[in-house]
Amino acid sequence: MKTNQVIEVALKAGETLLTGGAEIYRVEDTVIRICESYNVDAECFVLPTGIFITVIDNEGNPVSFVRRIRKRTVNLEKVEKINSFSRSLQNNPVSYQEAMTGLNSIIGLEGYSYALKLLVAGITPFAYAMLFRGTLAEACASFVIGIVIYFIKEEITRTGIFEFFENFISGMAAGILSVLAIKLFPFMDLYRIIIASIIIMLPGLAITSAIKDALYGDIVSSMFRLTEAVFIAAAVGVGVAIALSVGLRWI
Amino acid sequence: MREILLAFIGSICPGVIYNVEKRNLIWVGFCGMLGWITYSTFNELAESVVLASFLGAVVVGIYSESVARLLKAPATVFSVPGIIPLVPGIGAYNTIQHIAENQLYEAASKGIETMSCAGAIAFGILLTSAVFRLPKKLKKRRPNPA
């Protein structure tokens, strides 16, 4: 395989990992591991917003690539698949065509269907409302609100307006819908419905990745993810707070 | 018993949203379940949310690092959905509610509690992954004891 092709495979794997929510050290390890499998000596530097890679090709010229990462989602299945893919390359360095086919089949994975995710986005708040010792009625209200805010969030993410806008709007939607729910059925408890329905928007992945990054010495990325977590939490919180202050006082 | 089952469901479902593979989903569920059992036990015994969150996170960390080695999957797959039952949702909500009602003193007190919980969870995970990394580091060092 040519040096350029090796880098292409490595970059593609790294990009998929990073957009799937992997830790920084895992991305760097994977890129370097793929390059080493083909006897290419590479130096790689990864930030949550980009991958930088430099190698020396056969003629002794340095070759450098930068891949900017703009969209970050969470897809742990792809992280796992790419991880085992790169390990299999280490034992059995396949040809460029085969490697690309393997990578593309991982990237093309659809994951769970949208309908199932919507349903699950409803069941999660339902389970948490019950876990916080809520009544069945509160759990059902959270179920509906959970589905609605997941739908809103996905729609906004698809159009892609601003980074944290979808969190703000979903938080506000959760607040408004919960206030509406208790106005319609006054016997329900407001706080359980809201907590249960915003729980899946909380930045669990950002925080865990931030810690792992710090542990491996990637302090810049760690700060980045911590800030991201704070921004997400703040956006959701402000959304809920606006809905609550307006909803409880004037309606 | 009912709560344990709910915690199980409550970590499988975020697992689906994060696209965890089907064969790993059940292990994700056990992760959240064990974390929640620890958290609620110590929350009642010690009456300290922060300590309970910390211990819950330690259990989640130990569980996910060991299962990750058994199933040959990244530990994140289990720990990310697994800590969701421990997330200080009630504290965060109370903080926001106090701010919305302009009771800033209570908001500060609740806010600090929430942040301590989040910090405790973070530190719990940090501690376990650090401990699990130790053998690997020691093994690497052995060939050339400089």
Coordinates of C-alpha atoms in Angstrom, one line a residue:
Chain A
M1 CA 0.0 0.0 0.0
K2 CA 1.3 3.5 -0.8
T3 CA 2.0 6.0 2.0
N4 CA -0.9 8.2 0.9
Q5 CA -3.3 5.4 1.0
V6 CA -2.2 4.3 4.4
I7 CA -2.8 7.9 5.7
E8 CA -6.2 7.9 4.0
V9 CA -7.3 4.8 5.8
A10 CA -5.8 6.0 9.1
L11 CA -7.5 9.4 8.8
K12 CA -10.8 7.9 7.9
A13 CA -10.7 5.6 10.9
G14 CA -9.7 8.4 13.2
E15 CA -12.4 10.7 11.9
T16 CA -15.0 8.0 12.5
L17 CA -13.8 7.4 16.0
L18 CA -13.7 11.1 16.8
T19 CA -17.2 11.8 15.5
G20 CA -18.4 8.8 17.3
G21 CA -17.4 10.2 20.7
A22 CA -14.1 8.3 21.4
E23 CA -11.5 9.5 23.7
I24 CA -8.5 11.4 22.3
Y25 CA -5.9 8.8 23.2
R26 CA -7.9 6.1 21.5
V27 CA -8.0 8.1 18.2
E28 CA -4.2 8.8 18.4
D29 CA -3.5 5.2 19.2
T30 CA -5.7 3.9 16.4
V31 CA -4.2 6.2 13.7
I32 CA -0.6 5.3 14.8
R33 CA -1.5 1.7 15.0
I34 CA -2.9 1.6 11.5
C35 CA 0.2 3.4 10.1
E36 CA 2.5 1.0 12.0
S37 CA 0.7 -2.0 10.6
Y38 CA 1.9 -0.9 7.1
N39 CA 5.3 0.1 8.4
V40 CA 4.7 3.8 8.0
D41 CA 6.3 5.9 10.8
A42 CA 3.7 8.5 11.8
E43 CA 3.3 11.3 14.3
C44 CA -0.3 12.2 15.1
F45 CA -1.9 15.0 17.1
V46 CA -5.6 15.0 17.8
L47 CA -7.9 17.6 19.1
P48 CA -11.7 17.2 19.5
T49 CA -12.0 19.6 16.5
G50 CA -9.4 18.1 14.2
I51 CA -6.8 15.4 13.4
F52 CA -3.2 16.4 12.4
I53 CA -0.9 13.7 11.0
T54 CA 2.6 13.8 9.5
V55 CA 4.6 11.0 8.0
I56 CA 7.9 10.6 6.1
D57 CA 7.2 8.9 2.8
N58 CA 9.6 6.5 0.9
E59 CA 11.6 9.3 -0.7
G60 CA 12.2 11.0 2.6
N61 CA 9.7 13.9 2.1
P62 CA 7.4 14.8 5.0
V63 CA 3.7 14.4 4.1
S64 CA 1.2 16.1 6.3
F65 CA -2.6 15.9 6.5
V66 CA -5.1 17.9 8.5
R67 CA -8.7 16.8 8.9
R68 CA -11.1 19.3 10.4
I69 CA -13.9 17.7 12.5
R70 CA -17.0 19.8 12.6
K71 CA -19.8 17.5 13.6
R72 CA -19.6 15.4 16.8
T73 CA -22.3 12.9 17.6
V74 CA -22.4 9.8 19.8
N75 CA -22.1 6.4 18.2
L76 CA -20.5 3.9 20.5
E77 CA -21.1 1.0 18.1
K78 CA -18.8 2.6 15.5
V79 CA -16.1 3.3 18.1
E80 CA -16.1 -0.3 19.1
K81 CA -16.1 -1.6 15.5
I82 CA -13.3 0.7 14.4
N83 CA -11.3 -0.3 17.5
S84 CA -11.4 -4.0 16.6
F85 CA -10.9 -3.2 12.9
S86 CA -7.6 -1.4 13.6
R87 CA -6.5 -4.3 15.9
S88 CA -7.2 -6.8 13.1
L89 CA -5.2 -4.7 10.6
Q90 CA -2.3 -5.0 13.0
N91 CA -2.3 -8.8 12.7
N92 CA -3.3 -8.9 9.1
P93 CA -2.5 -5.8 7.0
V94 CA -5.1 -6.2 4.1
S95 CA -4.9 -4.3 0.8
Y96 CA -6.1 -0.7 0.3
Q97 CA -9.4 -1.8 -1.4
E98 CA -10.2 -4.3 1.4
A99 CA -9.4 -1.8 4.2
M100 CA -11.6 0.9 2.5
T101 CA -14.5 -1.5 2.1
G102 CA -14.2 -2.6 5.7
L103 CA -14.1 1.0 6.9
N104 CA -17.0 2.1 4.6
S105 CA -19.2 -0.7 5.9
I106 CA -18.5 0.5 9.5
I107 CA -19.2 4.1 8.6
G108 CA -22.4 3.1 6.8
L109 CA -23.8 1.4 9.9
E110 CA -27.2 2.8 10.5
G111 CA -27.5 1.8 14.2
Y112 CA -30.9 1.6 15.7
S113 CA -33.9 2.9 13.7
Y114 CA -35.3 6.4 14.3
A115 CA -38.6 4.9 15.4
L116 CA -37.0 2.8 18.1
K117 CA -34.9 5.7 19.3
L118 CA -38.0 7.8 19.6
L119 CA -39.7 5.1 21.6
V120 CA -36.6 4.7 23.8
A121 CA -36.4 8.5 24.3
G122 CA -39.9 8.1 25.8
I123 CA -39.2 5.0 27.9
T124 CA -36.1 6.6 29.5
P125 CA -38.0 9.5 31.1
F126 CA -40.8 7.0 32.0
A127 CA -38.3 4.8 33.9
Y128 CA -36.7 7.8 35.6
A129 CA -40.0 9.3 36.7
M130 CA -40.8 5.9 38.3
L131 CA -37.3 5.7 39.8
F132 CA -37.8 9.1 41.5
R133 CA -40.8 7.6 43.1
G134 CA -43.3 9.3 40.8
T135 CA -46.8 8.1 40.1
L136 CA -47.9 6.3 36.9
A137 CA -49.5 9.5 35.6
E138 CA -46.3 11.5 36.0
A139 CA -44.4 8.7 34.3
C140 CA -46.8 8.8 31.3
A141 CA -46.5 12.6 31.0
S142 CA -42.7 12.2 31.0
F143 CA -43.0 9.5 28.3
V144 CA -44.8 11.9 26.0
I145 CA -42.6 14.9 26.8
G146 CA -39.5 12.7 26.3
I147 CA -40.6 11.7 22.8
V148 CA -41.5 15.3 21.8
I149 CA -38.2 16.8 23.0
Y150 CA -36.1 14.1 21.3
F151 CA -38.0 14.7 18.1
I152 CA -37.4 18.5 18.4
K153 CA -33.7 18.0 19.2
E154 CA -33.1 15.7 16.3
E155 CA -34.9 18.0 13.9
I156 CA -32.8 21.0 15.0
T157 CA -29.6 18.9 14.9
R158 CA -30.4 17.9 11.3
T159 CA -30.8 21.5 10.2
G160 CA -27.7 22.4 12.2
I161 CA -28.2 26.0 13.4
F162 CA -25.8 26.5 16.3
E163 CA -23.9 24.1 18.5
F164 CA -25.9 24.4 21.7
F165 CA -29.1 25.8 20.3
E166 CA -30.8 22.4 20.2
N167 CA -30.1 21.9 23.9
F168 CA -31.5 25.3 24.8
I169 CA -34.7 24.7 22.7
S170 CA -35.2 21.2 24.1
G171 CA -34.8 22.4 27.6
M172 CA -37.3 25.1 27.0
A173 CA -39.7 22.7 25.4
A174 CA -39.4 20.3 28.4
G175 CA -40.2 23.2 30.7
I176 CA -43.1 24.5 28.7
L177 CA -44.6 21.0 28.2
S178 CA -44.2 20.1 31.9
V179 CA -45.8 23.3 33.1
L180 CA -48.7 22.7 30.6
A181 CA -49.0 19.1 32.0
I182 CA -49.4 20.2 35.6
K183 CA -51.8 23.0 34.6
L184 CA -54.0 20.3 32.9
F185 CA -53.5 17.7 35.6
P186 CA -52.8 19.6 38.9
F187 CA -52.3 16.5 40.9
M188 CA -48.9 15.8 39.2
D189 CA -45.6 16.9 40.5
L190 CA -43.7 19.3 38.3
Y191 CA -40.2 18.6 39.3
R192 CA -40.3 14.8 38.6
I193 CA -41.6 15.3 35.1
I194 CA -38.9 17.9 34.2
I195 CA -36.0 15.9 35.7
A196 CA -37.1 12.7 34.1
S197 CA -37.5 14.3 30.7
I198 CA -34.2 16.2 30.6
I199 CA -32.1 13.4 31.9
I200 CA -31.1 12.1 28.5
M201 CA -29.9 15.5 27.4
L202 CA -27.4 15.8 30.2
P203 CA -23.8 15.7 29.0
G204 CA -22.8 12.3 30.3
L205 CA -20.4 11.5 27.5
A206 CA -18.7 14.9 27.5
I207 CA -17.9 14.5 31.2
T208 CA -16.6 10.9 31.0
S209 CA -14.5 11.7 28.0
A210 CA -13.1 14.8 29.6
I211 CA -12.0 12.8 32.6
K212 CA -10.4 10.1 30.5
D213 CA -8.6 12.7 28.3
A214 CA -7.2 14.4 31.4
L215 CA -6.0 11.0 32.7
Y216 CA -4.1 10.4 29.5
G217 CA -2.5 13.9 29.6
D218 CA -4.6 15.4 26.8
I219 CA -5.4 18.5 28.9
V220 CA -6.4 20.7 26.0
S221 CA -9.1 18.2 24.9
S222 CA -10.1 17.6 28.5
M223 CA -10.7 21.4 29.0
F224 CA -12.6 21.4 25.7
R225 CA -14.9 18.7 26.7
L226 CA -15.5 20.0 30.2
T227 CA -16.4 23.4 28.7
E228 CA -18.7 21.6 26.2
A229 CA -20.4 19.8 29.1
V230 CA -20.8 23.0 31.0
F231 CA -22.3 24.7 27.9
I232 CA -24.7 21.9 27.3
A233 CA -25.9 21.8 30.9
A234 CA -26.2 25.6 31.0
A235 CA -28.1 25.6 27.7
V236 CA -30.6 23.1 29.0
G237 CA -30.8 24.8 32.4
V238 CA -31.4 28.2 30.9
G239 CA -34.1 26.8 28.6
V240 CA -35.9 25.2 31.6
A241 CA -35.4 28.2 33.8
I242 CA -37.0 30.6 31.2
A243 CA -40.0 28.2 30.7
L244 CA -40.4 27.9 34.5
S245 CA -40.2 31.6 35.3
V246 CA -42.6 32.5 32.6
G247 CA -44.9 29.5 33.0
L248 CA -45.2 29.6 36.8
R249 CA -45.7 33.4 37.2
W250 CA -47.9 34.4 34.3
I251 CA -49.9 31.4 33.3
Chain B
M1 CA -36.5 -4.6 43.5
R2 CA -38.7 -2.3 41.4
E3 CA -36.1 0.4 41.5
I4 CA -33.3 -2.0 40.5
L5 CA -35.3 -3.0 37.4
L6 CA -36.0 0.6 36.6
A7 CA -32.3 1.5 36.9
F8 CA -31.6 -1.4 34.5
I9 CA -34.1 0.0 32.0
G10 CA -32.8 3.5 32.6
S11 CA -29.4 2.7 31.4
I12 CA -30.3 0.4 28.6
C13 CA -32.4 3.1 27.0
P14 CA -29.7 5.7 26.8
G15 CA -27.5 2.9 25.5
V16 CA -29.8 2.6 22.6
I17 CA -29.7 6.3 22.0
Y18 CA -25.9 6.2 22.0
N19 CA -26.0 3.3 19.6
V20 CA -24.4 0.6 21.8
E21 CA -24.3 -2.7 20.0
K22 CA -27.1 -5.2 20.7
R23 CA -24.9 -7.9 22.3
N24 CA -23.5 -5.3 24.7
L25 CA -26.8 -3.8 25.7
I26 CA -27.6 -6.2 28.5
W27 CA -24.2 -5.6 30.1
V28 CA -24.8 -1.9 29.9
G29 CA -28.0 -2.5 31.9
F30 CA -26.2 -4.4 34.6
C31 CA -23.7 -1.5 34.8
G32 CA -26.4 1.0 35.6
M33 CA -28.1 -1.4 37.9
L34 CA -25.0 -2.0 40.0
G35 CA -24.2 1.7 40.1
W36 CA -27.7 2.5 41.3
I37 CA -27.7 -0.2 44.0
T38 CA -24.5 1.2 45.4
Y39 CA -25.7 4.7 45.2
S40 CA -29.1 4.2 46.9
T41 CA -27.6 1.9 49.6
F42 CA -25.0 4.4 50.6
N43 CA -27.4 7.3 50.2
E44 CA -29.5 5.8 52.9
L45 CA -26.7 4.5 55.1
A46 CA -24.4 7.5 55.1
E47 CA -27.0 10.2 54.2
S48 CA -24.5 11.9 52.0
V49 CA -25.4 12.3 48.3
V50 CA -21.8 13.2 47.4
L51 CA -20.3 10.1 49.0
A52 CA -23.0 7.9 47.5
S53 CA -22.4 9.3 44.0
F54 CA -18.6 8.8 44.4
L55 CA -19.0 5.1 45.5
G56 CA -21.6 4.5 42.7
A57 CA -19.2 5.9 40.1
V58 CA -16.4 3.7 41.5
V59 CA -18.6 0.6 41.1
V60 CA -19.6 1.7 37.6
G61 CA -15.9 2.3 36.8
I62 CA -14.7 -1.1 38.1
Y63 CA -17.6 -2.9 36.4
S64 CA -17.1 -1.3 33.0
E65 CA -13.3 -1.6 33.0
S66 CA -13.5 -5.3 33.8
V67 CA -16.4 -6.1 31.4
A68 CA -14.6 -4.2 28.7
R69 CA -11.6 -6.5 29.1
L70 CA -13.8 -9.6 29.0
L71 CA -15.9 -8.5 26.0
K72 CA -13.0 -6.8 24.2
A73 CA -14.9 -3.5 23.8
P74 CA -13.9 0.1 24.9
A75 CA -14.8 0.8 28.6
T76 CA -16.7 3.9 27.5
V77 CA -19.4 1.8 25.9
F78 CA -20.4 0.7 29.4
S79 CA -19.5 3.6 31.6
V80 CA -21.3 6.4 29.6
P81 CA -24.8 4.9 29.8
G82 CA -24.0 3.3 33.2
I83 CA -23.5 6.6 35.1
I84 CA -26.8 8.1 33.8
P85 CA -28.8 6.8 36.8
L86 CA -26.3 8.6 39.1
V87 CA -26.5 12.0 37.4
P88 CA -27.6 14.6 40.0
G89 CA -30.8 15.5 38.1
I90 CA -32.8 16.5 41.2
G91 CA -30.0 18.8 42.5
A92 CA -29.6 20.4 39.1
Y93 CA -33.3 21.0 38.8
N94 CA -33.6 22.5 42.3
T95 CA -30.8 24.9 41.4
I96 CA -32.6 26.1 38.3
Q97 CA -35.9 26.3 40.2
H98 CA -34.4 28.5 42.9
I99 CA -32.8 30.7 40.3
A100 CA -36.2 31.0 38.5
E101 CA -37.8 31.9 41.8
N102 CA -35.0 34.4 42.6
Q103 CA -33.9 32.6 45.7
L104 CA -30.2 33.0 45.0
Y105 CA -28.9 31.8 48.4
E106 CA -30.7 28.5 48.1
A107 CA -29.7 28.3 44.5
A108 CA -26.0 28.6 45.5
S109 CA -26.3 25.9 48.1
K110 CA -28.0 23.5 45.8
G111 CA -25.7 24.4 43.0
I112 CA -22.6 23.5 45.0
E113 CA -24.2 20.2 46.0
T114 CA -24.9 19.4 42.4
M115 CA -21.4 20.3 41.3
S116 CA -19.9 18.3 44.1
C117 CA -21.9 15.3 43.0
A118 CA -20.8 15.7 39.4
G119 CA -17.2 16.1 40.6
A120 CA -17.5 13.0 42.8
I121 CA -18.8 10.9 39.8
A122 CA -16.0 12.2 37.7
F123 CA -13.4 11.5 40.3
G124 CA -14.8 8.0 40.9
I125 CA -14.5 7.1 37.2
L126 CA -11.0 8.7 37.1
L127 CA -9.8 6.7 40.1
T128 CA -10.9 3.4 38.7
S129 CA -9.6 3.9 35.2
A130 CA -6.3 5.1 36.7
V131 CA -6.0 1.9 38.8
F132 CA -6.9 -0.3 35.9
R133 CA -4.2 1.3 33.8
L134 CA -1.5 0.6 36.4
P135 CA -0.6 -3.0 35.5
K136 CA -0.2 -2.0 31.8
K137 CA 2.1 0.8 32.7
L138 CA 4.2 -1.4 35.0
K139 CA 4.4 -4.1 32.4
K140 CA 5.7 -1.6 29.8
R141 CA 8.4 -0.4 32.2
R142 CA 9.8 -3.8 33.1
P143 CA 11.9 -4.6 30.0
N144 CA 14.3 -1.7 30.5
P145 CA 14.5 -0.7 34.2
A146 CA 16.4 2.6 33.8

